[in-house]
Amino acid sequence: MNTDVFAGTKIDPSALVQKLDPDTRSVASVRRGAEAKAVLPKKEKLKLRRERWLQKIETIKLAEQKRKAERRRRATVVVGDLQPLRDALPELLELEAGGRRPRARGVSSRPRPTELSRMSAAQRLELLEEERARFRELLASPAYRASPLLAIGQQLAQQMQLDGGSQL
């Protein structure tokens, strides 16, 4: 077995000879022929270096923001079935019924106590104003003039229905 890998290879000796241009061989010619670089003071070099560094930081920040935004968009699920959402939202009639009750400003969303003794003074005043408004509405209605007891009964039934029907 022959161990010479290049035994069958023939190379022309003229292909091995290369001639270099005399200008490219000389180091001095490179300095003479090349364009002169602008010599910058040390402070200018430091400023340029700092600007390049800040640009790198800015590009890294922008890339990170883009990556986060893309990840956030990918995490957002497109909802195909809106039925659960539709079921969760209140009906228009419920909103209209809830909108009839006047609410004072600054009143919390917690339910107010049912007993007068447990109410704060502001809550008692609010309840009193609501009842006065309801009473004025009742007195002004033509149904009250026709049949006062029936109108009061209907008003009470309607109020019980709005309050949830659990209180008497």
XYZ file of N, CA and C in Angstrom:
504
model
N 0.826 -1.171 0.000
C 0.000 0.000 0.000
C 0.880 1.247 0.000
N 0.486 2.198 -0.841
C 1.275 3.413 -1.005
C 0.777 4.474 -0.020
N 1.680 5.072 0.749
C 1.307 6.071 1.741
C 1.435 7.479 1.207
N 1.931 7.637 0.019
C 2.097 8.978 -0.542
C 0.767 9.425 -1.150
N 0.158 10.409 -0.542
C -1.151 10.869 -0.960
C -1.071 11.647 -2.274
N 0.013 12.377 -2.469
C 0.132 13.236 -3.652
C 0.954 12.573 -4.755
N 1.052 11.257 -4.770
C 1.895 10.553 -5.739
C 1.424 10.786 -7.168
N 0.115 10.829 -7.402
C -0.388 10.960 -8.756
C -0.647 12.398 -9.170
N -0.338 13.366 -8.333
C -0.643 14.759 -8.620
C 0.522 15.400 -9.336
N 0.228 16.117 -10.431
C 1.268 16.825 -11.173
C 0.954 18.324 -11.117
N 1.919 19.085 -10.629
C 1.758 20.526 -10.513
C 2.781 21.184 -11.412
N 2.339 22.151 -12.195
C 3.216 22.880 -13.100
C 4.043 23.873 -12.291
N 5.352 23.843 -12.391
C 6.198 24.761 -11.607
C 5.941 26.237 -11.922
N 5.478 26.535 -13.099
C 5.217 27.942 -13.431
C 3.993 28.474 -12.665
N 3.112 27.594 -12.244
C 1.936 28.007 -11.477
C 2.323 28.362 -10.044
N 3.463 27.831 -9.589
C 3.891 28.112 -8.233
C 4.585 29.464 -8.089
N 5.063 30.002 -9.186
C 5.788 31.262 -9.137
C 4.787 32.400 -9.261
N 4.842 33.290 -8.309
C 3.978 34.465 -8.360
C 4.851 35.692 -8.296
N 4.474 36.678 -9.048
C 5.223 37.921 -9.026
C 4.382 38.972 -8.317
N 4.991 39.634 -7.363
C 4.311 40.666 -6.625
C 4.681 42.029 -7.183
N 3.750 42.932 -7.077
C 3.978 44.297 -7.504
C 4.978 44.915 -6.531
N 5.935 45.667 -7.000
C 6.940 46.221 -6.075
C 6.318 47.152 -5.018
N 5.200 47.798 -5.341
C 4.577 48.696 -4.357
C 3.936 47.926 -3.206
N 3.438 46.745 -3.483
C 2.761 45.998 -2.432
C 3.746 45.352 -1.473
N 5.015 45.155 -1.907
C 6.000 44.527 -1.038
C 6.539 45.483 0.015
N 6.563 46.733 -0.278
C 7.217 47.692 0.585
C 6.227 48.271 1.605
N 6.626 48.316 2.843
C 5.806 48.895 3.889
C 5.812 50.408 3.744
N 6.904 50.942 3.345
C 7.020 52.388 3.186
C 6.087 52.882 2.089
N 5.892 52.062 1.051
C 5.036 52.478 -0.049
C 3.576 52.532 0.399
N 3.221 51.678 1.347
C 1.854 51.695 1.840
C 1.585 53.024 2.533
N 2.553 53.489 3.279
C 2.368 54.748 3.983
C 2.349 55.936 3.028
N 3.175 55.855 2.005
C 3.240 56.968 1.061
C 2.026 57.035 0.144
N 1.622 55.918 -0.379
C 0.574 55.898 -1.391
C -0.835 55.967 -0.830
N -1.020 55.496 0.375
C -2.371 55.454 0.948
C -2.810 56.850 1.367
N -4.121 56.976 1.447
C -4.658 58.257 1.891
C -4.326 58.456 3.366
N -4.041 59.637 3.727
C -3.680 59.924 5.111
C -4.946 59.902 5.976
N -4.868 59.151 7.066
C -6.002 59.097 7.985
C -6.053 60.395 8.761
N -7.271 60.766 9.096
C -7.423 61.971 9.896
C -6.962 61.659 11.314
N -6.034 62.413 11.794
C -5.521 62.205 13.141
C -6.414 62.989 14.095
N -7.048 62.237 14.987
C -7.985 62.845 15.930
C -7.328 62.955 17.297
N -7.659 64.020 17.991
C -7.153 64.113 19.367
C -7.764 63.026 20.250
N -7.145 62.796 21.361
C -7.569 61.725 22.252
C -9.005 61.933 22.740
N -9.374 63.174 23.044
C -10.729 63.454 23.515
C -11.767 63.110 22.450
N -11.474 63.425 21.209
C -12.409 63.109 20.121
C -12.555 61.591 19.970
N -11.445 60.874 20.081
C -11.506 59.424 19.987
C -12.374 58.849 21.110
N -12.188 59.393 22.318
C -12.990 58.920 23.444
C -14.470 59.223 23.233
N -14.781 60.397 22.686
C -16.183 60.736 22.405
C -16.782 59.779 21.387
N -16.033 59.507 20.311
C -16.537 58.581 19.292
C -16.749 57.182 19.869
N -15.799 56.761 20.689
C -15.909 55.439 21.288
C -17.137 55.365 22.198
N -17.363 56.422 22.986
C -18.511 56.459 23.876
C -19.823 56.473 23.081
N -19.885 57.227 21.986
C -21.086 57.266 21.143
C -21.390 55.889 20.564
N -20.355 55.187 20.087
C -20.571 53.835 19.559
C -21.087 52.906 20.653
N -20.540 53.057 21.861
C -20.968 52.240 22.986
C -22.429 52.516 23.337
N -22.841 53.781 23.382
C -24.225 54.142 23.660
C -25.166 53.624 22.572
N -24.712 53.677 21.324
C -25.529 53.147 20.221
C -25.735 51.645 20.379
N -24.690 50.945 20.793
C -24.829 49.503 21.018
C -25.852 49.226 22.111
N -25.763 49.991 23.195
C -26.706 49.810 24.302
C -28.139 50.087 23.829
N -28.311 51.142 23.053
C -29.637 51.506 22.552
C -30.202 50.414 21.641
N -29.373 49.866 20.768
C -29.862 48.805 19.882
C -30.225 47.549 20.686
N -29.456 47.271 21.732
C -29.779 46.113 22.571
C -31.111 46.332 23.270
N -31.342 47.553 23.781
C -32.614 47.860 24.436
C -33.782 47.745 23.468
N -33.621 48.277 22.263
C -34.688 48.203 21.263
C -34.990 46.749 20.902
N -33.950 45.956 20.751
C -34.155 44.544 20.425
C -34.902 43.832 21.551
N -34.559 44.161 22.797
C -35.240 43.547 23.941
C -36.706 43.961 23.996
N -36.983 45.240 23.731
C -38.373 45.710 23.722
C -39.167 45.016 22.619
N -38.576 44.867 21.449
C -39.267 44.186 20.351
C -39.546 42.735 20.711
N -38.563 42.107 21.358
C -38.732 40.707 21.734
C -39.840 40.552 22.774
N -39.891 41.469 23.755
C -40.941 41.423 24.768
C -42.314 41.658 24.148
N -42.404 42.639 23.231
C -43.685 42.935 22.591
C -44.153 41.736 21.766
N -43.233 41.097 21.077
C -43.606 39.932 20.278
C -44.075 38.792 21.173
N -43.377 38.592 22.293
C -43.771 37.541 23.226
C -45.153 37.832 23.807
N -45.422 39.117 24.097
C -46.727 39.505 24.634
C -47.821 39.262 23.591
N -47.537 39.597 22.336
C -48.535 39.370 21.276
C -48.787 37.883 21.079
N -47.713 37.076 21.170
C -47.892 35.636 21.007
C -48.694 35.037 22.151
N -48.557 35.617 23.346
C -49.262 35.085 24.510
C -50.745 35.427 24.486
N -51.139 36.444 23.739
C -52.543 36.841 23.664
C -53.310 35.817 22.842
N -54.308 35.255 23.462
C -55.096 34.228 22.798
C -56.260 34.893 22.072
N -56.469 34.508 20.856
C -57.601 35.022 20.097
C -58.832 34.218 20.510
N -59.856 34.921 20.952
C -61.062 34.261 21.452
C -61.985 33.988 20.274
N -62.319 32.725 20.116
C -63.214 32.368 19.026
C -64.667 32.344 19.474
N -64.898 31.921 20.701
C -66.258 31.794 21.212
C -66.506 32.903 22.223
N -67.393 33.811 21.904
C -67.687 34.937 22.779
C -68.895 34.678 23.674
N -69.431 33.471 23.618
C -70.613 33.164 24.413
C -70.368 33.293 25.915
N -69.249 32.799 26.476
C -69.022 32.985 27.922
C -68.961 34.464 28.310
N -68.383 35.270 27.452
C -68.332 36.707 27.717
C -69.726 37.308 27.677
N -70.504 36.888 26.704
C -71.875 37.381 26.579
C -72.706 36.992 27.801
N -72.474 35.777 28.310
C -73.199 35.323 29.493
C -72.789 36.095 30.742
N -71.530 36.503 30.799
C -71.032 37.194 31.988
C -71.501 38.640 32.057
N -71.754 39.252 30.917
C -72.187 40.648 30.910
C -73.645 40.758 31.312
N -73.997 41.817 32.042
C -75.400 41.969 32.452
C -76.282 42.338 31.265
N -77.534 41.998 31.380
C -78.502 42.327 30.347
C -78.830 43.814 30.400
N -79.357 44.332 29.296
C -79.710 45.735 29.223
C -80.818 46.085 30.208
N -81.778 45.183 30.381
C -82.862 45.438 31.321
C -82.349 45.532 32.758
N -81.368 44.685 33.087
C -80.788 44.735 34.425
C -80.062 46.057 34.646
N -79.376 46.527 33.618
C -78.669 47.801 33.739
C -79.650 48.951 33.916
N -80.742 48.917 33.175
C -81.740 49.988 33.304
C -82.389 49.953 34.686
N -82.677 48.764 35.199
C -83.292 48.651 36.523
C -82.318 49.123 37.593
N -81.051 48.815 37.431
C -80.046 49.247 38.398
C -79.775 50.727 38.306
N -80.000 51.328 37.165
C -79.738 52.750 36.985
C -80.807 53.635 37.579
N -81.956 53.083 37.965
C -83.040 53.896 38.514
C -82.730 54.364 39.932
N -81.918 53.594 40.643
C -81.600 53.967 42.027
C -80.592 55.108 42.018
N -80.924 56.218 42.620
C -79.954 57.312 42.665
C -78.837 56.978 43.645
N -77.607 57.242 43.234
C -76.454 56.987 44.095
C -75.762 58.304 44.381
N -75.396 58.484 45.602
C -74.678 59.701 45.985
C -73.204 59.528 45.646
N -72.504 60.620 45.493
C -71.077 60.564 45.195
C -70.316 60.069 46.415
N -69.248 59.313 46.148
C -68.397 58.869 47.229
C -68.933 57.693 48.011
N -70.034 57.125 47.607
C -70.600 55.984 48.319
C -69.882 54.738 47.845
N -69.474 53.886 48.767
C -68.735 52.688 48.399
C -69.677 51.672 47.758
N -69.073 50.679 47.106
C -69.868 49.661 46.430
C -70.319 48.567 47.396
N -69.905 48.630 48.642
C -70.349 47.625 49.625
C -71.838 47.821 49.898
N -72.553 46.737 50.145
C -73.981 46.891 50.455
C -74.134 47.565 51.811
N -75.144 48.413 51.885
C -75.320 49.125 53.153
C -76.101 48.229 54.108
N -75.874 48.403 55.408
C -76.558 47.560 56.398
C -78.065 47.757 56.324
N -78.798 46.703 56.681
C -80.260 46.772 56.608
C -80.860 47.420 57.843
N -80.188 47.318 58.969
C -80.714 47.893 60.199
C -80.244 49.338 60.335
N -81.184 50.191 60.749
C -80.840 51.607 60.897
C -79.775 51.821 61.964
N -79.761 50.998 62.993
C -78.794 51.184 64.072
C -77.362 50.906 63.619
N -77.194 50.099 62.589
C -75.856 49.763 62.096
C -75.395 50.698 60.991
N -76.253 51.572 60.520
C -75.897 52.510 59.453
C -75.169 53.709 60.024
N -74.290 54.267 59.198
C -73.653 55.517 59.592
C -74.649 56.648 59.357
N -74.325 57.812 59.864
C -75.226 58.950 59.711
C -75.405 59.302 58.234
N -74.334 59.221 57.475
C -74.427 59.535 56.046
C -75.314 58.523 55.326
N -75.215 57.259 55.702
C -76.044 56.230 55.072
C -77.513 56.426 55.427
N -77.783 56.816 56.672
C -79.177 57.067 57.059
C -79.753 58.243 56.284
N -78.948 59.310 56.113
C -79.411 60.471 55.339
C -79.667 60.087 53.876
N -78.781 59.284 53.325
C -78.957 58.843 51.939
C -80.235 58.026 51.788
N -80.475 57.103 52.724
C -81.689 56.291 52.692
C -82.927 57.170 52.811
N -82.876 58.154 53.685
C -83.998 59.069 53.875
C -84.284 59.850 52.594
N -83.234 60.318 51.917
C -83.414 61.064 50.654
C -84.010 60.164 49.573
N -83.553 58.921 49.505
C -84.109 57.989 48.520
C -85.599 57.756 48.770
N -85.938 57.552 50.018
C -87.346 57.305 50.354
C -88.210 58.536 50.067
N -87.688 59.725 50.337
C -88.431 60.947 50.028
C -88.689 61.060 48.523
N -87.644 60.752 47.737
C -87.801 60.832 46.279
C -88.847 59.830 45.801
N -88.806 58.610 46.334
C -89.798 57.602 45.951
C -91.206 58.036 46.339
N -91.341 58.615 47.518
C -92.652 59.054 47.995
C -93.205 60.179 47.107
N -92.332 61.106 46.691
C -92.774 62.189 45.798
C -93.241 61.623 44.453
N -92.471 60.635 43.934
C -92.865 59.997 42.669
C -94.241 59.337 42.811
N -94.428 58.660 43.923
C -95.693 57.959 44.159
C -96.862 58.948 44.241
N -96.678 60.040 44.964
C -97.752 61.023 45.096
C -98.079 61.703 43.772
N -97.084 61.855 42.906
C -97.303 62.525 41.626
C -97.902 61.590 40.575
N -97.884 60.304 40.810
C -98.359 59.373 39.780
C -99.889 59.372 39.704
N -100.444 59.221 38.492
C -101.903 59.153 38.344
C -102.488 57.861 38.931
N -101.691 56.801 39.037
C -102.178 55.547 39.615
C -102.496 55.737 41.095
N -101.745 56.590 41.778
C -101.997 56.856 43.197
C -103.311 57.600 43.380
N -103.579 58.524 42.472
C -104.835 59.282 42.572
C -106.046 58.375 42.338
N -105.871 57.401 41.457
C -106.979 56.502 41.155
C -107.204 55.516 42.301
N -106.138 54.888 42.773
C -106.261 53.906 43.853
C -104.994 53.962 44.701
N -105.033 54.689 45.806
C -103.822 54.871 46.614
C -103.263 53.570 47.182
N -104.082 52.692 47.723
C -103.584 51.454 48.323
C -102.947 50.533 47.286
N -103.579 50.438 46.137
C -103.033 49.600 45.072
C -101.695 50.157 44.589
N -101.581 51.468 44.436
C -100.342 52.102 43.978
C -99.220 51.893 44.991
N -99.541 52.021 46.290
C -98.524 51.810 47.325
C -98.076 50.347 47.325
N -99.014 49.416 47.171
C -98.664 47.992 47.118
C -97.759 47.672 45.941
N -98.074 48.238 44.780
C -97.236 48.009 43.607
C -95.845 48.605 43.805
N -95.796 49.793 44.396
C -94.509 50.444 44.655
C -93.649 49.608 45.593
N -94.277 49.078 46.643
C -93.540 48.239 47.587
C -93.066 46.942 46.929
N -93.913 46.338 46.128
C -93.532 45.099 45.446
C -92.372 45.344 44.494
N -92.451 46.446 43.798
C -91.381 46.796 42.850
C -90.064 47.035 43.604
N -90.126 47.730 44.731
C -88.923 47.994 45.517
C -88.347 46.711 46.092
N -89.196 45.815 46.532
C -88.735 44.533 47.061
C -88.028 43.730 45.976
N -88.567 43.786 44.773
C -87.961 43.072 43.663
C -86.585 43.662 43.347
N -86.445 44.990 43.380
C -85.163 45.630 43.119
C -84.146 45.333 44.214
N -84.588 45.266 45.461
C -83.686 45.016 46.576
C -83.329 43.535 46.710
N -83.933 42.692 45.964
C -83.599 41.276 46.021
C -84.674 40.427 46.650
N -85.691 41.033 47.180
C -86.828 40.289 47.711
C -86.580 39.589 49.019
N -85.394 39.775 49.648
C -85.118 39.043 50.873
C -85.485 39.835 52.113
N -85.742 41.117 51.959
C -86.027 41.948 53.145
C -87.509 42.285 53.192
N -88.033 42.465 54.385
C -89.412 42.897 54.557
C -89.467 44.220 55.249
